[in-house]
């Protein structure tokens, strides 16, 4: 079962906002055996304002079925983004509240924060930075804390050619005593990729790249786990 209702108010010429809306939905889903998958009510308030800003407040209340059990899931989502100039945009997405620890099938409290920053440096260079911070706590303590960072840069030589570089870093701290299965107390991953692209014509594009992934655990420092040189040619057929 699914129902949704939403209404939007558009601003007048002299209003400081562009538009705002209120909405809500209800979903009730079960599998063929009659087990609950999700039963959730959700509401949202969205606002579009000056400097291409956008705000969303989004509470969710309900239950979720997993491995034969039913868990309460009450989440507050808050999102914000804006573009103060033509060369920069920034924002933050967050989700906090009661959720499910899917690794151990138990209730947990989650904090998830995702800030981002986009920069256009001149006509050719674009930089994107985003980060994800997540922590999960259960009744016995902090299950894990994870940080995932990514820096992406694209240099557009011309309409046909660009060069892209990506660096990702993941750092996860766990409490192994709170897991049913054996896990490392800490894992770190470092990934990098270089990509060159050349568009031969509107239907043909050529890619050449290199990627490498490194991993570190409690007992072993950073060790190369994967390394690849790749090439790809794409062609679009038009009838």
mmCIF file of C-alpha atoms in Angstrom:
data_model
loop_
_atom_site.group_PDB
_atom_site.id
_atom_site.type_symbol
_atom_site.label_atom_id
_atom_site.label_comp_id
_atom_site.label_asym_id
_atom_site.label_seq_id
_atom_site.Cartn_x
_atom_site.Cartn_y
_atom_site.Cartn_z
ATOM 1 C CA UNK A 1 0.000 0.000 0.000
ATOM 2 C CA UNK A 2 1.304 3.434 -0.920
ATOM 3 C CA UNK A 3 -0.149 6.933 -0.610
ATOM 4 C CA UNK A 4 1.430 10.338 -1.203
ATOM 5 C CA UNK A 5 0.201 13.921 -0.863
ATOM 6 C CA UNK A 6 2.158 17.079 -1.639
ATOM 7 C CA UNK A 7 1.413 20.752 -2.174
ATOM 8 C CA UNK A 8 3.709 23.493 -3.511
ATOM 9 C CA UNK A 9 3.445 27.245 -2.950
ATOM 10 C CA UNK A 10 5.193 29.423 -5.553
ATOM 11 C CA UNK A 11 6.647 32.771 -4.536
ATOM 12 C CA UNK A 12 5.667 36.081 -6.084
ATOM 13 C CA UNK A 13 8.142 38.416 -7.770
ATOM 14 C CA UNK A 14 8.870 40.357 -4.556
ATOM 15 C CA UNK A 15 9.124 37.317 -2.231
ATOM 16 C CA UNK A 16 12.510 36.323 -0.835
ATOM 17 C CA UNK A 17 11.880 32.636 -1.599
ATOM 18 C CA UNK A 18 11.263 30.852 -4.895
ATOM 19 C CA UNK A 19 8.927 28.124 -3.669
ATOM 20 C CA UNK A 20 8.193 25.927 -0.693
ATOM 21 C CA UNK A 21 6.246 22.726 -0.237
ATOM 22 C CA UNK A 22 4.797 20.371 2.343
ATOM 23 C CA UNK A 23 4.274 16.701 1.710
ATOM 24 C CA UNK A 24 3.897 13.278 3.178
ATOM 25 C CA UNK A 25 3.595 9.654 2.254
ATOM 26 C CA UNK A 26 2.687 6.296 3.775
ATOM 27 C CA UNK A 27 3.989 2.911 2.665
ATOM 28 C CA UNK A 28 3.125 -0.577 3.901
ATOM 29 C CA UNK A 29 4.930 -3.453 2.207
ATOM 30 C CA UNK A 30 5.018 -7.199 2.907
ATOM 31 C CA UNK A 31 6.518 -10.208 1.178
ATOM 32 C CA UNK A 32 4.499 -13.152 -0.151
ATOM 33 C CA UNK A 33 4.599 -14.894 3.250
ATOM 34 C CA UNK A 34 3.018 -11.869 4.921
ATOM 35 C CA UNK A 35 6.229 -10.786 6.699
ATOM 36 C CA UNK A 36 6.611 -7.059 7.148
ATOM 37 C CA UNK A 37 9.207 -5.384 4.922
ATOM 38 C CA UNK A 38 8.523 -1.751 5.782
ATOM 39 C CA UNK A 39 5.680 0.245 7.336
ATOM 40 C CA UNK A 40 6.565 3.920 7.329
ATOM 41 C CA UNK A 41 5.115 7.389 7.498
ATOM 42 C CA UNK A 42 7.217 10.218 6.114
ATOM 43 C CA UNK A 43 6.810 13.991 6.035
ATOM 44 C CA UNK A 44 8.879 16.712 4.396
ATOM 45 C CA UNK A 45 9.270 20.455 4.209
ATOM 46 C CA UNK A 46 11.239 21.822 1.244
ATOM 47 C CA UNK A 47 12.257 25.426 0.658
ATOM 48 C CA UNK A 48 14.036 27.022 -2.310
ATOM 49 C CA UNK A 49 15.529 30.410 -1.466
ATOM 50 C CA UNK A 50 18.150 32.971 -2.486
ATOM 51 C CA UNK A 51 21.629 32.058 -3.779
ATOM 52 C CA UNK A 52 20.113 28.878 -5.251
ATOM 53 C CA UNK A 53 19.723 27.578 -1.701
ATOM 54 C CA UNK A 54 17.622 24.564 -0.822
ATOM 55 C CA UNK A 55 16.554 23.221 2.596
ATOM 56 C CA UNK A 56 14.796 19.925 3.281
ATOM 57 C CA UNK A 57 13.559 18.672 6.658
ATOM 58 C CA UNK A 58 12.371 15.097 6.452
ATOM 59 C CA UNK A 59 11.231 13.052 9.516
ATOM 60 C CA UNK A 60 10.446 9.362 9.007
ATOM 61 C CA UNK A 61 8.594 7.136 11.480
ATOM 62 C CA UNK A 62 7.818 3.460 11.190
ATOM 63 C CA UNK A 63 9.003 -0.127 11.355
ATOM 64 C CA UNK A 64 11.193 -2.356 9.218
ATOM 65 C CA UNK A 65 11.288 -6.136 9.044
ATOM 66 C CA UNK A 66 14.606 -7.960 8.855
ATOM 67 C CA UNK A 67 15.463 -11.644 9.397
ATOM 68 C CA UNK A 68 12.074 -12.388 10.909
ATOM 69 C CA UNK A 69 12.149 -9.526 13.416
ATOM 70 C CA UNK A 70 10.513 -6.097 13.382
ATOM 71 C CA UNK A 71 12.540 -3.018 14.300
ATOM 72 C CA UNK A 72 11.486 0.557 14.970
ATOM 73 C CA UNK A 73 12.995 3.034 12.516
ATOM 74 C CA UNK A 74 12.664 6.732 13.361
ATOM 75 C CA UNK A 75 14.944 8.987 11.337
ATOM 76 C CA UNK A 76 15.294 12.749 10.978
ATOM 77 C CA UNK A 77 16.799 13.819 7.670
ATOM 78 C CA UNK A 78 18.049 17.379 7.154
ATOM 79 C CA UNK A 79 19.606 18.612 3.911
ATOM 80 C CA UNK A 80 21.004 21.986 2.882
ATOM 81 C CA UNK A 81 22.796 23.272 -0.182
ATOM 82 C CA UNK A 82 23.541 26.642 -1.738
ATOM 83 C CA UNK A 83 25.570 28.258 -4.505
ATOM 84 C CA UNK A 84 26.938 31.566 -3.190
ATOM 85 C CA UNK A 85 28.785 32.202 -6.479
ATOM 86 C CA UNK A 86 29.108 30.773 -9.947
ATOM 87 C CA UNK A 87 32.356 29.058 -8.965
ATOM 88 C CA UNK A 88 31.317 27.423 -5.676
ATOM 89 C CA UNK A 89 28.503 25.313 -4.273
ATOM 90 C CA UNK A 90 28.350 23.573 -0.917
ATOM 91 C CA UNK A 91 25.965 21.640 1.244
ATOM 92 C CA UNK A 92 25.303 19.056 3.931
ATOM 93 C CA UNK A 93 23.038 16.005 4.092
ATOM 94 C CA UNK A 94 22.341 14.319 7.429
ATOM 95 C CA UNK A 95 20.322 11.416 8.833
ATOM 96 C CA UNK A 96 20.084 10.712 12.559
ATOM 97 C CA UNK A 97 17.906 8.462 14.684
ATOM 98 C CA UNK A 98 16.843 4.886 15.352
ATOM 99 C CA UNK A 99 17.624 2.320 12.675
ATOM 100 C CA UNK A 100 18.790 -1.282 12.180
ATOM 101 C CA UNK A 101 22.225 -2.846 12.581
ATOM 102 C CA UNK A 102 22.009 -5.225 9.599
ATOM 103 C CA UNK A 103 25.273 -7.003 10.444
ATOM 104 C CA UNK A 104 23.949 -8.303 13.769
ATOM 105 C CA UNK A 105 20.141 -7.912 13.349
ATOM 106 C CA UNK A 106 19.590 -5.558 16.279
ATOM 107 C CA UNK A 107 18.328 -2.001 16.864
ATOM 108 C CA UNK A 108 20.881 0.792 16.663
ATOM 109 C CA UNK A 109 21.230 4.581 16.723
ATOM 110 C CA UNK A 110 22.762 6.171 13.644
ATOM 111 C CA UNK A 111 24.473 9.456 12.864
ATOM 112 C CA UNK A 112 25.219 10.073 9.174
ATOM 113 C CA UNK A 113 26.700 13.353 7.901
ATOM 114 C CA UNK A 114 27.622 14.067 4.266
ATOM 115 C CA UNK A 115 29.151 17.507 3.591
ATOM 116 C CA UNK A 116 30.276 18.429 0.071
ATOM 117 C CA UNK A 117 32.037 21.279 -1.733
ATOM 118 C CA UNK A 118 32.243 21.911 -5.501
ATOM 119 C CA UNK A 119 34.678 24.442 -6.990
ATOM 120 C CA UNK A 120 35.024 25.691 -10.557
ATOM 121 C CA UNK A 121 38.525 27.155 -10.833
ATOM 122 C CA UNK A 122 38.539 28.992 -14.106
ATOM 123 C CA UNK A 123 37.099 27.655 -17.334
ATOM 124 C CA UNK A 124 38.938 24.321 -17.326
ATOM 125 C CA UNK A 125 39.365 22.938 -13.785
ATOM 126 C CA UNK A 126 36.624 21.550 -11.543
ATOM 127 C CA UNK A 127 37.205 20.132 -8.047
ATOM 128 C CA UNK A 128 34.700 18.126 -5.988
ATOM 129 C CA UNK A 129 35.222 17.190 -2.356
ATOM 130 C CA UNK A 130 32.751 15.129 -0.360
ATOM 131 C CA UNK A 131 32.964 13.340 2.953
ATOM 132 C CA UNK A 132 30.739 10.824 4.731
ATOM 133 C CA UNK A 133 30.842 10.357 8.489
ATOM 134 C CA UNK A 134 28.787 7.546 10.000
ATOM 135 C CA UNK A 135 28.572 6.087 13.457
ATOM 136 C CA UNK A 136 26.335 3.316 14.758
ATOM 137 C CA UNK A 137 25.666 2.688 18.430
ATOM 138 C CA UNK A 138 23.903 -0.283 20.021
ATOM 139 C CA UNK A 139 22.894 -0.849 23.631
ATOM 140 C CA UNK A 140 26.330 -2.285 24.508
ATOM 141 C CA UNK A 141 28.325 0.606 23.002
ATOM 142 C CA UNK A 142 29.721 2.092 19.799
ATOM 143 C CA UNK A 143 29.583 -0.502 17.035
ATOM 144 C CA UNK A 144 31.652 1.405 14.478
ATOM 145 C CA UNK A 145 32.748 4.815 13.258
ATOM 146 C CA UNK A 146 33.425 5.253 9.547
ATOM 147 C CA UNK A 147 34.914 8.139 7.559
ATOM 148 C CA UNK A 148 34.930 8.128 3.763
ATOM 149 C CA UNK A 149 36.540 11.033 1.898
ATOM 150 C CA UNK A 150 36.756 11.616 -1.851
ATOM 151 C CA UNK A 151 38.551 14.292 -3.843
ATOM 152 C CA UNK A 152 37.805 14.443 -7.548
ATOM 153 C CA UNK A 153 39.398 16.778 -10.072
ATOM 154 C CA UNK A 154 38.555 17.200 -13.756
ATOM 155 C CA UNK A 155 40.578 19.295 -16.187
ATOM 156 C CA UNK A 156 38.704 19.979 -19.436
ATOM 157 C CA UNK A 157 41.297 20.731 -22.109
ATOM 158 C CA UNK A 158 38.663 21.379 -24.766
ATOM 159 C CA UNK A 159 35.264 20.114 -25.864
ATOM 160 C CA UNK A 160 36.793 16.774 -26.889
ATOM 161 C CA UNK A 161 39.375 16.035 -24.188
ATOM 162 C CA UNK A 162 39.474 15.873 -20.403
ATOM 163 C CA UNK A 163 41.660 14.390 -17.663
ATOM 164 C CA UNK A 164 40.215 13.162 -14.354
ATOM 165 C CA UNK A 165 41.850 12.154 -11.072
ATOM 166 C CA UNK A 166 40.079 10.546 -8.091
ATOM 167 C CA UNK A 167 41.404 9.810 -4.601
ATOM 168 C CA UNK A 168 39.255 7.993 -2.006
ATOM 169 C CA UNK A 169 40.154 7.211 1.601
ATOM 170 C CA UNK A 170 38.099 4.990 3.925
ATOM 171 C CA UNK A 171 38.786 4.588 7.651
ATOM 172 C CA UNK A 172 36.573 2.285 9.756
ATOM 173 C CA UNK A 173 36.968 1.737 13.529
ATOM 174 C CA UNK A 174 34.969 -1.120 15.083
ATOM 175 C CA UNK A 175 34.459 -2.770 18.447
ATOM 176 C CA UNK A 176 34.967 -6.460 17.555
ATOM 177 C CA UNK A 177 33.320 -7.610 20.809
ATOM 178 C CA UNK A 178 29.962 -6.268 19.574
ATOM 179 C CA UNK A 179 29.956 -8.322 16.346
ATOM 180 C CA UNK A 180 28.674 -11.849 15.981
ATOM 181 C CA UNK A 181 31.277 -12.616 13.309
ATOM 182 C CA UNK A 182 34.993 -11.951 13.604
ATOM 183 C CA UNK A 183 36.005 -8.516 12.281
ATOM 184 C CA UNK A 184 39.100 -6.331 12.382
ATOM 185 C CA UNK A 185 39.125 -3.464 14.847
ATOM 186 C CA UNK A 186 40.286 -1.102 12.107
ATOM 187 C CA UNK A 187 40.290 -1.136 8.318
ATOM 188 C CA UNK A 188 41.698 1.517 6.029
ATOM 189 C CA UNK A 189 41.420 1.645 2.254
ATOM 190 C CA UNK A 190 43.067 4.029 -0.193
ATOM 191 C CA UNK A 191 41.991 4.129 -3.832
ATOM 192 C CA UNK A 192 43.239 6.268 -6.712
ATOM 193 C CA UNK A 193 42.324 6.495 -10.381
ATOM 194 C CA UNK A 194 43.589 8.496 -13.357
ATOM 195 C CA UNK A 195 41.511 8.732 -16.522
ATOM 196 C CA UNK A 196 42.127 10.345 -19.902
ATOM 197 C CA UNK A 197 39.209 10.760 -22.314
ATOM 198 C CA UNK A 198 39.185 11.836 -25.949
ATOM 199 C CA UNK A 199 36.016 12.187 -28.023
ATOM 200 C CA UNK A 200 36.905 11.342 -31.607
ATOM 201 C CA UNK A 201 33.495 12.445 -32.877
ATOM 202 C CA UNK A 202 29.982 12.769 -31.407
ATOM 203 C CA UNK A 203 29.553 8.989 -31.560
ATOM 204 C CA UNK A 204 33.030 7.713 -30.643
ATOM 205 C CA UNK A 205 34.947 8.183 -27.373
ATOM 206 C CA UNK A 206 38.278 6.756 -26.199
ATOM 207 C CA UNK A 207 39.296 6.178 -22.552
ATOM 208 C CA UNK A 208 42.687 5.311 -21.082
ATOM 209 C CA UNK A 209 43.146 4.918 -17.349
ATOM 210 C CA UNK A 210 45.075 3.585 -14.366
ATOM 211 C CA UNK A 211 43.766 2.617 -10.920
ATOM 212 C CA UNK A 212 45.282 1.251 -7.731
ATOM 213 C CA UNK A 213 43.788 0.151 -4.409
ATOM 214 C CA UNK A 214 45.577 -0.284 -1.084
ATOM 215 C CA UNK A 215 44.294 -1.785 2.169
ATOM 216 C CA UNK A 216 45.452 -1.733 5.795
ATOM 217 C CA UNK A 217 44.243 -3.809 8.780
ATOM 218 C CA UNK A 218 45.217 -4.228 12.433
ATOM 219 C CA UNK A 219 48.161 -6.454 11.576
ATOM 220 C CA UNK A 220 49.212 -5.275 8.113
ATOM 221 C CA UNK A 221 50.112 -1.793 6.906
ATOM 222 C CA UNK A 222 49.018 -0.399 3.558
ATOM 223 C CA UNK A 223 49.403 -3.117 0.942
ATOM 224 C CA UNK A 224 48.483 -2.929 -2.733
ATOM 225 C CA UNK A 225 45.460 -5.152 -3.302
ATOM 226 C CA UNK A 226 44.612 -4.195 -6.883
ATOM 227 C CA UNK A 227 46.278 -2.423 -9.788
ATOM 228 C CA UNK A 228 44.927 -2.025 -13.302
ATOM 229 C CA UNK A 229 45.625 -0.285 -16.587
ATOM 230 C CA UNK A 230 42.532 -0.155 -18.778
ATOM 231 C CA UNK A 231 41.414 1.116 -22.155
ATOM 232 C CA UNK A 232 37.911 1.479 -23.540
ATOM 233 C CA UNK A 233 36.420 2.599 -26.828
ATOM 234 C CA UNK A 234 32.747 3.471 -27.007
ATOM 235 C CA UNK A 235 30.760 3.793 -30.197
ATOM 236 C CA UNK A 236 27.073 4.707 -30.571
ATOM 237 C CA UNK A 237 25.199 3.241 -33.523
ATOM 238 C CA UNK A 238 22.456 5.410 -34.971
ATOM 239 C CA UNK A 239 19.780 3.897 -37.171
#
